[in-house]
């Protein structure tokens, strides 16, 4: 645990200092880190030089929740405090009391002869400077920061499935109105914990691979959308309709709602064919807005796909408040939606909106297949690729 604390302090300090020094005094980065401990499962998906590593289970999920918030610092769970032989503070205080700000906690430890958890101590400062020197000596990073960046934004002609993230970088970024789609598997953390407790980790990993593959391919192959990345058990994707110069906003919302229905049907099919996942649900949220789409970092293992905008953050927040049977539409997507979709969502989130229900309510559309592959049981799943 001491190594975890030291790593968190060094990571926080390095990010903040790199923003100040390597960003030419123009970047002021505030970092919030959550810490929890317990049994988890590590999975590395993705393909080629674009891996998607993730941790599954209660500690990963709860650490992420502690990292949510506007106050910077390092926030520990009571389970971490117990390992350090410290008293519990309760869930509310865990999210409010940062390690770097809790001076009473720090100095009490010092007075008892224990190490200080001050993240600005000499050891941490030395580690931060060592990490900065390594970054400054990195040839790949030096090539990126050697000259003033020139940014070129462009509109990508739909369908978005043709976006090639390997061709993107901050200086060559897609920026266009699109619908952000967050589809989160509800109940999955409890399922992971149960599988760990009963020795069914292999089953859980295989099920996750199949479900994620189905969701990604449903987005891409059935509806022309583009998976950005998986965040744990949550799919983040984008979809848009239009021409090579502009996005058709009503048509984009229409396609996004149909995509949401297809995702739910695909997920329901998985539940009928996979063991142990019958209690899981799928919460889906959609929001429309101008969204930059790019790839950050150095190509390969240090690269990450990214789409960040108000539409993305709104859809993510909206999804977090949904039950596993609900689909929700954000305010801007609602405003741009065709009349029948506004009617469908006039009372808020819609229950059990699968593909058949969407088509029944909205009618057929030539832009999507009459029946996505996921709505018809087949003897085998599709070949999965991210």
Tab-separated table of C-alpha atoms in Angstrom:
chain	number	residue	atom	x	y	z
A	1	UNK	CA	0.000	0.000	0.000
A	2	UNK	CA	2.914	2.344	0.702
A	3	UNK	CA	4.084	1.812	-2.884
A	4	UNK	CA	0.596	2.632	-4.153
A	5	UNK	CA	0.561	5.866	-2.180
A	6	UNK	CA	4.026	6.791	-3.410
A	7	UNK	CA	3.040	6.002	-6.996
A	8	UNK	CA	-0.153	8.084	-6.732
A	9	UNK	CA	1.750	11.042	-5.292
A	10	UNK	CA	4.447	10.811	-7.971
A	11	UNK	CA	1.908	10.456	-10.775
A	12	UNK	CA	-0.071	13.465	-9.567
A	13	UNK	CA	3.044	15.596	-9.158
A	14	UNK	CA	4.482	14.581	-12.542
A	15	UNK	CA	1.305	15.396	-14.454
A	16	UNK	CA	0.958	18.783	-12.771
A	17	UNK	CA	4.627	19.700	-13.170
A	18	UNK	CA	4.766	18.513	-16.792
A	19	UNK	CA	1.807	20.756	-17.572
A	20	UNK	CA	3.650	23.734	-16.137
A	21	UNK	CA	7.091	23.084	-17.605
A	22	UNK	CA	6.589	21.173	-20.852
A	23	UNK	CA	3.385	23.044	-21.661
A	24	UNK	CA	5.202	26.336	-21.824
A	25	UNK	CA	3.412	27.680	-18.722
A	26	UNK	CA	0.112	27.447	-20.621
A	27	UNK	CA	-1.237	24.292	-19.029
A	28	UNK	CA	-2.495	24.159	-15.474
A	29	UNK	CA	-3.568	20.599	-14.755
A	30	UNK	CA	-5.386	19.631	-11.570
A	31	UNK	CA	-5.311	15.918	-10.755
A	32	UNK	CA	-7.672	13.869	-8.579
A	33	UNK	CA	-6.814	10.244	-7.773
A	34	UNK	CA	-8.931	7.608	-6.030
A	35	UNK	CA	-7.414	4.662	-4.151
A	36	UNK	CA	-9.108	1.425	-3.104
A	37	UNK	CA	-7.846	-2.095	-2.481
A	38	UNK	CA	-9.192	-5.614	-2.932
A	39	UNK	CA	-9.473	-8.446	-5.447
A	40	UNK	CA	-9.797	-7.363	-9.082
A	41	UNK	CA	-9.352	-8.839	-12.545
A	42	UNK	CA	-6.978	-7.282	-15.089
A	43	UNK	CA	-7.929	-7.558	-18.765
A	44	UNK	CA	-6.118	-6.240	-21.826
A	45	UNK	CA	-8.259	-6.040	-24.944
A	46	UNK	CA	-7.930	-3.950	-28.071
A	47	UNK	CA	-5.654	-5.083	-30.858
A	48	UNK	CA	-2.245	-4.441	-32.338
A	49	UNK	CA	-0.512	-1.379	-30.951
A	50	UNK	CA	-3.748	0.087	-29.540
A	51	UNK	CA	-4.444	-1.979	-26.386
A	52	UNK	CA	-7.268	-1.252	-23.947
A	53	UNK	CA	-6.111	-2.334	-20.472
A	54	UNK	CA	-8.659	-2.275	-17.669
A	55	UNK	CA	-9.329	-3.576	-14.174
A	56	UNK	CA	-12.678	-5.093	-13.213
A	57	UNK	CA	-14.258	-5.519	-9.785
A	58	UNK	CA	-15.203	-3.496	-6.725
A	59	UNK	CA	-11.812	-1.842	-6.003
A	60	UNK	CA	-11.459	-0.574	-9.583
A	61	UNK	CA	-15.051	0.642	-9.635
A	62	UNK	CA	-14.862	2.372	-6.250
A	63	UNK	CA	-11.471	3.980	-6.904
A	64	UNK	CA	-12.997	5.494	-10.052
A	65	UNK	CA	-15.883	6.885	-7.994
A	66	UNK	CA	-13.451	8.435	-5.507
A	67	UNK	CA	-11.642	10.049	-8.436
A	68	UNK	CA	-14.842	11.790	-9.541
A	69	UNK	CA	-15.090	15.377	-8.386
A	70	UNK	CA	-13.730	18.882	-8.818
A	71	UNK	CA	-11.370	18.948	-5.835
A	72	UNK	CA	-7.805	17.806	-6.676
A	73	UNK	CA	-5.872	15.460	-4.425
A	74	UNK	CA	-5.515	11.805	-3.472
A	75	UNK	CA	-8.660	10.284	-1.952
A	76	UNK	CA	-8.480	6.986	-0.046
A	77	UNK	CA	-11.230	4.488	0.693
A	78	UNK	CA	-11.779	3.128	4.183
A	79	UNK	CA	-10.349	-0.186	2.976
A	80	UNK	CA	-7.071	1.579	2.216
A	81	UNK	CA	-7.173	3.322	5.593
A	82	UNK	CA	-7.713	-0.055	7.274
A	83	UNK	CA	-4.543	-1.450	5.639
A	84	UNK	CA	-2.703	1.599	7.011
A	85	UNK	CA	-4.197	0.881	10.442
A	86	UNK	CA	-6.194	4.103	10.383
A	87	UNK	CA	-9.780	4.638	11.451
A	88	UNK	CA	-12.656	4.708	8.973
A	89	UNK	CA	-14.088	8.079	7.981
A	90	UNK	CA	-17.210	6.917	6.139
A	91	UNK	CA	-18.218	7.043	2.490
A	92	UNK	CA	-19.099	10.749	2.440
A	93	UNK	CA	-15.798	11.806	3.991
A	94	UNK	CA	-13.844	9.514	1.677
A	95	UNK	CA	-14.958	11.706	-1.216
A	96	UNK	CA	-14.307	14.960	0.657
A	97	UNK	CA	-10.990	14.517	2.466
A	98	UNK	CA	-7.913	14.533	0.261
A	99	UNK	CA	-4.725	12.959	1.531
A	100	UNK	CA	-2.718	16.023	0.543
A	101	UNK	CA	-5.059	18.318	2.491
A	102	UNK	CA	-5.596	16.224	5.641
A	103	UNK	CA	-2.888	17.838	7.778
A	104	UNK	CA	-4.175	16.365	11.047
A	105	UNK	CA	-3.869	12.877	9.582
A	106	UNK	CA	-0.383	13.606	8.278
A	107	UNK	CA	1.084	15.063	11.403
A	108	UNK	CA	-0.536	12.490	13.689
A	109	UNK	CA	1.312	9.832	11.750
A	110	UNK	CA	4.562	11.776	11.982
A	111	UNK	CA	4.206	12.183	15.737
A	112	UNK	CA	3.867	8.398	16.078
A	113	UNK	CA	7.054	7.820	14.121
A	114	UNK	CA	5.313	6.691	10.942
A	115	UNK	CA	6.007	8.007	7.432
A	116	UNK	CA	4.337	11.237	6.413
A	117	UNK	CA	1.840	10.978	3.559
A	118	UNK	CA	2.586	14.529	2.488
A	119	UNK	CA	2.745	14.327	-1.318
A	120	UNK	CA	5.113	17.294	-1.405
A	121	UNK	CA	7.885	15.672	0.661
A	122	UNK	CA	11.471	15.364	-0.521
A	123	UNK	CA	11.170	11.750	-1.711
A	124	UNK	CA	8.141	12.528	-3.889
A	125	UNK	CA	9.730	15.688	-5.309
A	126	UNK	CA	12.818	13.694	-6.290
A	127	UNK	CA	10.699	11.043	-8.019
A	128	UNK	CA	8.743	13.729	-9.879
A	129	UNK	CA	11.946	15.357	-11.134
A	130	UNK	CA	13.288	11.960	-12.236
A	131	UNK	CA	10.080	11.300	-14.187
A	132	UNK	CA	10.222	14.738	-15.796
A	133	UNK	CA	13.809	14.208	-16.921
A	134	UNK	CA	12.755	10.911	-18.493
A	135	UNK	CA	9.916	12.638	-20.354
A	136	UNK	CA	12.178	15.447	-21.546
A	137	UNK	CA	14.714	12.913	-22.846
A	138	UNK	CA	12.058	10.886	-24.669
A	139	UNK	CA	12.804	11.273	-28.394
A	140	UNK	CA	9.186	10.695	-29.409
A	141	UNK	CA	7.889	13.350	-27.020
A	142	UNK	CA	10.640	15.759	-28.025
A	143	UNK	CA	9.587	15.476	-31.657
A	144	UNK	CA	6.017	16.342	-30.696
A	145	UNK	CA	6.897	19.328	-28.486
A	146	UNK	CA	9.833	20.669	-30.498
A	147	UNK	CA	7.736	23.070	-32.546
A	148	UNK	CA	4.579	25.061	-32.045
A	149	UNK	CA	1.588	22.837	-32.750
A	150	UNK	CA	-0.706	23.779	-35.610
A	151	UNK	CA	-4.187	22.350	-35.268
A	152	UNK	CA	-6.355	21.456	-38.246
A	153	UNK	CA	-9.951	20.404	-37.593
A	154	UNK	CA	-12.032	18.729	-40.244
A	155	UNK	CA	-15.471	17.274	-40.799
A	156	UNK	CA	-15.632	13.529	-41.439
A	157	UNK	CA	-18.220	12.421	-43.957
A	158	UNK	CA	-20.578	9.881	-42.337
A	159	UNK	CA	-20.734	7.032	-41.642
A	160	UNK	CA	-18.339	7.481	-38.733
A	161	UNK	CA	-17.326	3.816	-38.867
A	162	UNK	CA	-14.799	4.835	-41.541
A	163	UNK	CA	-12.836	6.999	-39.069
A	164	UNK	CA	-9.279	5.678	-38.745
A	165	UNK	CA	-7.943	6.636	-35.323
A	166	UNK	CA	-4.427	5.719	-36.382
A	167	UNK	CA	-4.545	8.652	-38.833
A	168	UNK	CA	-5.641	11.142	-36.173
A	169	UNK	CA	-3.618	13.246	-33.738
A	170	UNK	CA	-4.234	16.549	-31.901
A	171	UNK	CA	-3.001	18.520	-34.919
A	172	UNK	CA	-5.303	16.525	-37.213
A	173	UNK	CA	-8.591	16.159	-35.394
A	174	UNK	CA	-12.137	15.496	-36.521
A	175	UNK	CA	-14.514	18.084	-35.079
A	176	UNK	CA	-18.188	17.860	-35.998
A	177	UNK	CA	-21.674	17.570	-34.493
A	178	UNK	CA	-22.314	13.950	-33.534
A	179	UNK	CA	-24.362	11.952	-31.066
A	180	UNK	CA	-22.394	10.570	-28.128
A	181	UNK	CA	-23.563	7.130	-26.977
A	182	UNK	CA	-22.795	5.699	-23.540
A	183	UNK	CA	-23.981	2.119	-22.973
A	184	UNK	CA	-23.111	0.782	-19.527
A	185	UNK	CA	-23.640	-2.788	-18.296
A	186	UNK	CA	-25.437	-2.404	-14.965
A	187	UNK	CA	-24.724	-4.938	-12.243
A	188	UNK	CA	-21.426	-5.963	-13.806
A	189	UNK	CA	-19.206	-5.092	-10.825
A	190	UNK	CA	-21.305	-7.318	-8.543
A	191	UNK	CA	-21.116	-10.054	-11.189
A	192	UNK	CA	-17.306	-9.743	-11.311
A	193	UNK	CA	-17.083	-9.948	-7.514
A	194	UNK	CA	-19.298	-13.061	-7.498
A	195	UNK	CA	-17.163	-14.696	-10.193
A	196	UNK	CA	-13.973	-13.949	-8.253
A	197	UNK	CA	-15.509	-15.412	-5.078
A	198	UNK	CA	-16.675	-18.597	-6.807
A	199	UNK	CA	-13.722	-19.215	-9.121
A	200	UNK	CA	-15.547	-18.291	-12.346
A	201	UNK	CA	-13.139	-15.631	-13.576
A	202	UNK	CA	-12.580	-17.432	-16.877
A	203	UNK	CA	-16.344	-17.471	-17.522
A	204	UNK	CA	-16.630	-13.779	-16.712
A	205	UNK	CA	-13.718	-12.823	-18.968
A	206	UNK	CA	-15.120	-14.811	-21.894
A	207	UNK	CA	-18.581	-13.294	-21.397
A	208	UNK	CA	-17.154	-9.777	-21.297
A	209	UNK	CA	-15.221	-10.403	-24.521
A	210	UNK	CA	-18.344	-11.589	-26.316
A	211	UNK	CA	-20.605	-8.804	-25.008
A	212	UNK	CA	-18.117	-6.057	-25.821
A	213	UNK	CA	-17.502	-7.528	-29.263
A	214	UNK	CA	-21.225	-7.634	-29.989
A	215	UNK	CA	-21.744	-4.042	-28.818
A	216	UNK	CA	-18.827	-2.714	-30.862
A	217	UNK	CA	-19.841	-4.548	-34.031
A	218	UNK	CA	-23.506	-3.641	-33.637
A	219	UNK	CA	-22.464	0.025	-33.505
A	220	UNK	CA	-20.144	-0.246	-36.486
A	221	UNK	CA	-21.589	-2.871	-38.821
A	222	UNK	CA	-25.327	-2.490	-38.245
A	223	UNK	CA	-25.586	1.292	-37.824
A	224	UNK	CA	-22.390	2.878	-39.171
A	225	UNK	CA	-21.314	4.275	-35.802
A	226	UNK	CA	-17.818	4.272	-34.329
A	227	UNK	CA	-16.671	2.877	-31.033
A	228	UNK	CA	-14.313	5.330	-29.364
A	229	UNK	CA	-13.254	3.018	-26.547
A	230	UNK	CA	-14.465	0.839	-23.728
A	231	UNK	CA	-14.324	2.321	-20.233
A	232	UNK	CA	-14.519	-0.768	-18.048
A	233	UNK	CA	-17.834	-2.399	-18.930
A	234	UNK	CA	-19.131	0.757	-20.656
A	235	UNK	CA	-19.097	1.394	-24.408
A	236	UNK	CA	-18.504	4.952	-25.587
A	237	UNK	CA	-19.439	5.430	-29.224
A	238	UNK	CA	-20.402	8.109	-31.735
A	239	UNK	CA	-22.851	8.239	-34.625
A	240	UNK	CA	-23.790	10.891	-37.189
A	241	UNK	CA	-25.644	11.273	-40.468
A	242	UNK	CA	-25.100	13.885	-43.156
A	243	UNK	CA	-22.870	14.909	-46.021
A	244	UNK	CA	-19.168	15.553	-46.437
A	245	UNK	CA	-19.636	19.166	-45.278
A	246	UNK	CA	-22.344	19.101	-42.603
A	247	UNK	CA	-24.159	16.901	-40.100
A	248	UNK	CA	-27.885	16.276	-40.462
A	249	UNK	CA	-28.903	16.759	-36.817
A	250	UNK	CA	-32.443	15.240	-36.849
A	251	UNK	CA	-31.267	12.243	-38.886
A	252	UNK	CA	-28.313	11.756	-36.527
A	253	UNK	CA	-30.598	11.600	-33.486
A	254	UNK	CA	-32.912	9.225	-35.357
A	255	UNK	CA	-30.019	6.877	-36.141
A	256	UNK	CA	-28.719	7.131	-32.574
A	257	UNK	CA	-32.068	6.051	-31.130
A	258	UNK	CA	-32.170	3.114	-33.557
A	259	UNK	CA	-28.606	2.263	-32.547
A	260	UNK	CA	-29.655	2.302	-28.886
A	261	UNK	CA	-32.413	-0.148	-29.734
A	262	UNK	CA	-29.983	-2.364	-31.626
A	263	UNK	CA	-27.523	-2.349	-28.722
A	264	UNK	CA	-30.231	-3.457	-26.313
A	265	UNK	CA	-31.391	-6.235	-28.651
A	266	UNK	CA	-27.796	-7.374	-29.134
A	267	UNK	CA	-27.243	-7.349	-25.379
A	268	UNK	CA	-30.478	-9.272	-24.740
A	269	UNK	CA	-29.353	-11.892	-27.251
A	270	UNK	CA	-26.066	-12.253	-25.379
A	271	UNK	CA	-27.990	-12.799	-22.151
A	272	UNK	CA	-29.892	-15.726	-23.688
A	273	UNK	CA	-26.719	-17.429	-24.950
A	274	UNK	CA	-24.122	-16.768	-22.239
A	275	UNK	CA	-24.006	-18.353	-18.768
A	276	UNK	CA	-24.460	-16.343	-15.588
A	277	UNK	CA	-25.358	-12.930	-17.061
A	278	UNK	CA	-29.149	-13.063	-16.850
A	279	UNK	CA	-29.306	-10.472	-14.059
A	280	UNK	CA	-27.285	-7.830	-15.934
A	281	UNK	CA	-28.838	-4.785	-17.562
A	282	UNK	CA	-27.879	-2.088	-20.041
A	283	UNK	CA	-28.244	1.651	-19.404
A	284	UNK	CA	-27.956	3.809	-22.547
A	285	UNK	CA	-27.751	7.603	-22.825
A	286	UNK	CA	-27.516	9.771	-25.961
A	287	UNK	CA	-26.584	13.421	-26.423
A	288	UNK	CA	-25.853	15.590	-29.454
A	289	UNK	CA	-23.210	18.271	-29.857
A	290	UNK	CA	-19.986	19.423	-31.567
A	291	UNK	CA	-17.345	16.863	-30.626
A	292	UNK	CA	-13.583	16.669	-31.317
A	293	UNK	CA	-12.493	13.127	-32.170
A	294	UNK	CA	-8.791	12.341	-32.045
A	295	UNK	CA	-5.946	10.189	-30.776
A	296	UNK	CA	-3.804	11.410	-27.874
A	297	UNK	CA	-0.301	10.368	-26.915
A	298	UNK	CA	2.473	8.612	-28.777
A	299	UNK	CA	1.349	6.080	-31.378
A	300	UNK	CA	1.212	2.559	-29.949
A	301	UNK	CA	1.051	1.570	-26.288
A	302	UNK	CA	1.014	5.194	-25.101
A	303	UNK	CA	-1.838	6.197	-27.394
A	304	UNK	CA	-5.511	6.529	-26.464
A	305	UNK	CA	-8.612	7.220	-28.544
A	306	UNK	CA	-10.437	10.276	-27.355
A	307	UNK	CA	-13.671	12.185	-27.925
A	308	UNK	CA	-14.356	14.931	-25.412
A	309	UNK	CA	-17.128	17.525	-25.453
A	310	UNK	CA	-20.164	18.757	-23.559
A	311	UNK	CA	-22.217	16.128	-25.405
A	312	UNK	CA	-19.851	13.393	-24.212
A	313	UNK	CA	-19.845	14.502	-20.574
A	314	UNK	CA	-23.620	15.000	-20.578
A	315	UNK	CA	-24.320	11.546	-22.017
A	316	UNK	CA	-21.937	9.963	-19.515
A	317	UNK	CA	-23.547	11.764	-16.571
A	318	UNK	CA	-27.033	10.972	-17.834
A	319	UNK	CA	-26.192	7.289	-18.207
A	320	UNK	CA	-24.849	7.060	-14.652
A	321	UNK	CA	-28.300	7.854	-13.258
A	322	UNK	CA	-30.212	5.236	-15.273
A	323	UNK	CA	-31.497	1.787	-14.414
A	324	UNK	CA	-30.358	-1.184	-16.490
A	325	UNK	CA	-33.585	-1.198	-18.507
A	326	UNK	CA	-33.602	2.488	-19.489
A	327	UNK	CA	-32.594	4.585	-22.500
A	328	UNK	CA	-32.359	8.382	-22.143
A	329	UNK	CA	-32.002	11.320	-24.522
A	330	UNK	CA	-30.071	14.460	-23.575
A	331	UNK	CA	-31.567	17.971	-23.885
A	332	UNK	CA	-29.757	19.002	-27.073
A	333	UNK	CA	-30.537	15.694	-28.776
A	334	UNK	CA	-34.185	16.098	-27.762
A	335	UNK	CA	-34.297	19.616	-29.193
A	336	UNK	CA	-32.932	18.437	-32.557
A	337	UNK	CA	-34.907	15.195	-32.709
A	338	UNK	CA	-37.765	14.525	-35.138
A	339	UNK	CA	-41.261	14.854	-33.685
A	340	UNK	CA	-41.843	11.113	-33.167
A	341	UNK	CA	-38.638	10.750	-31.159
A	342	UNK	CA	-39.563	13.747	-28.999
A	343	UNK	CA	-42.879	12.041	-28.382
A	344	UNK	CA	-41.142	8.794	-27.487
A	345	UNK	CA	-39.007	10.500	-24.820
A	346	UNK	CA	-41.543	13.111	-23.685
A	347	UNK	CA	-41.783	11.583	-20.199
A	348	UNK	CA	-38.036	11.018	-19.781
A	349	UNK	CA	-36.074	7.739	-20.013
A	350	UNK	CA	-37.796	4.910	-21.889
A	351	UNK	CA	-37.971	1.372	-20.510
A	352	UNK	CA	-36.846	-1.680	-22.521
A	353	UNK	CA	-36.379	0.182	-25.794
A	354	UNK	CA	-35.025	-2.591	-28.002
A	355	UNK	CA	-34.713	-2.549	-31.798
A	356	UNK	CA	-38.139	-4.041	-32.425
A	357	UNK	CA	-39.764	-1.426	-30.177
A	358	UNK	CA	-37.920	1.401	-31.926
A	359	UNK	CA	-38.930	0.193	-35.383
A	360	UNK	CA	-42.520	-0.291	-34.277
A	361	UNK	CA	-42.692	3.252	-32.949
A	362	UNK	CA	-40.635	5.049	-35.617
A	363	UNK	CA	-41.185	2.861	-38.660
A	364	UNK	CA	-38.543	1.467	-40.998
A	365	UNK	CA	-35.604	3.451	-42.333
A	366	UNK	CA	-33.484	2.777	-45.431
A	367	UNK	CA	-30.392	3.948	-43.541
A	368	UNK	CA	-30.274	0.899	-41.275
A	369	UNK	CA	-30.841	-2.798	-41.930
A	370	UNK	CA	-34.383	-4.095	-41.555
A	371	UNK	CA	-33.197	-6.360	-38.751
A	372	UNK	CA	-29.755	-6.066	-37.156
A	373	UNK	CA	-27.923	-9.339	-36.895
A	374	UNK	CA	-28.251	-9.231	-33.114
A	375	UNK	CA	-32.047	-9.439	-33.235
A	376	UNK	CA	-32.084	-12.909	-34.821
A	377	UNK	CA	-30.611	-15.859	-32.871
A	378	UNK	CA	-27.741	-17.510	-34.707
A	379	UNK	CA	-25.664	-20.565	-33.935
A	380	UNK	CA	-22.496	-18.453	-33.601
A	381	UNK	CA	-21.597	-14.921	-32.630
A	382	UNK	CA	-19.815	-12.663	-35.052
A	383	UNK	CA	-16.047	-12.594	-35.097
A	384	UNK	CA	-15.072	-9.938	-32.602
A	385	UNK	CA	-12.733	-7.056	-33.296
A	386	UNK	CA	-12.393	-3.744	-31.570
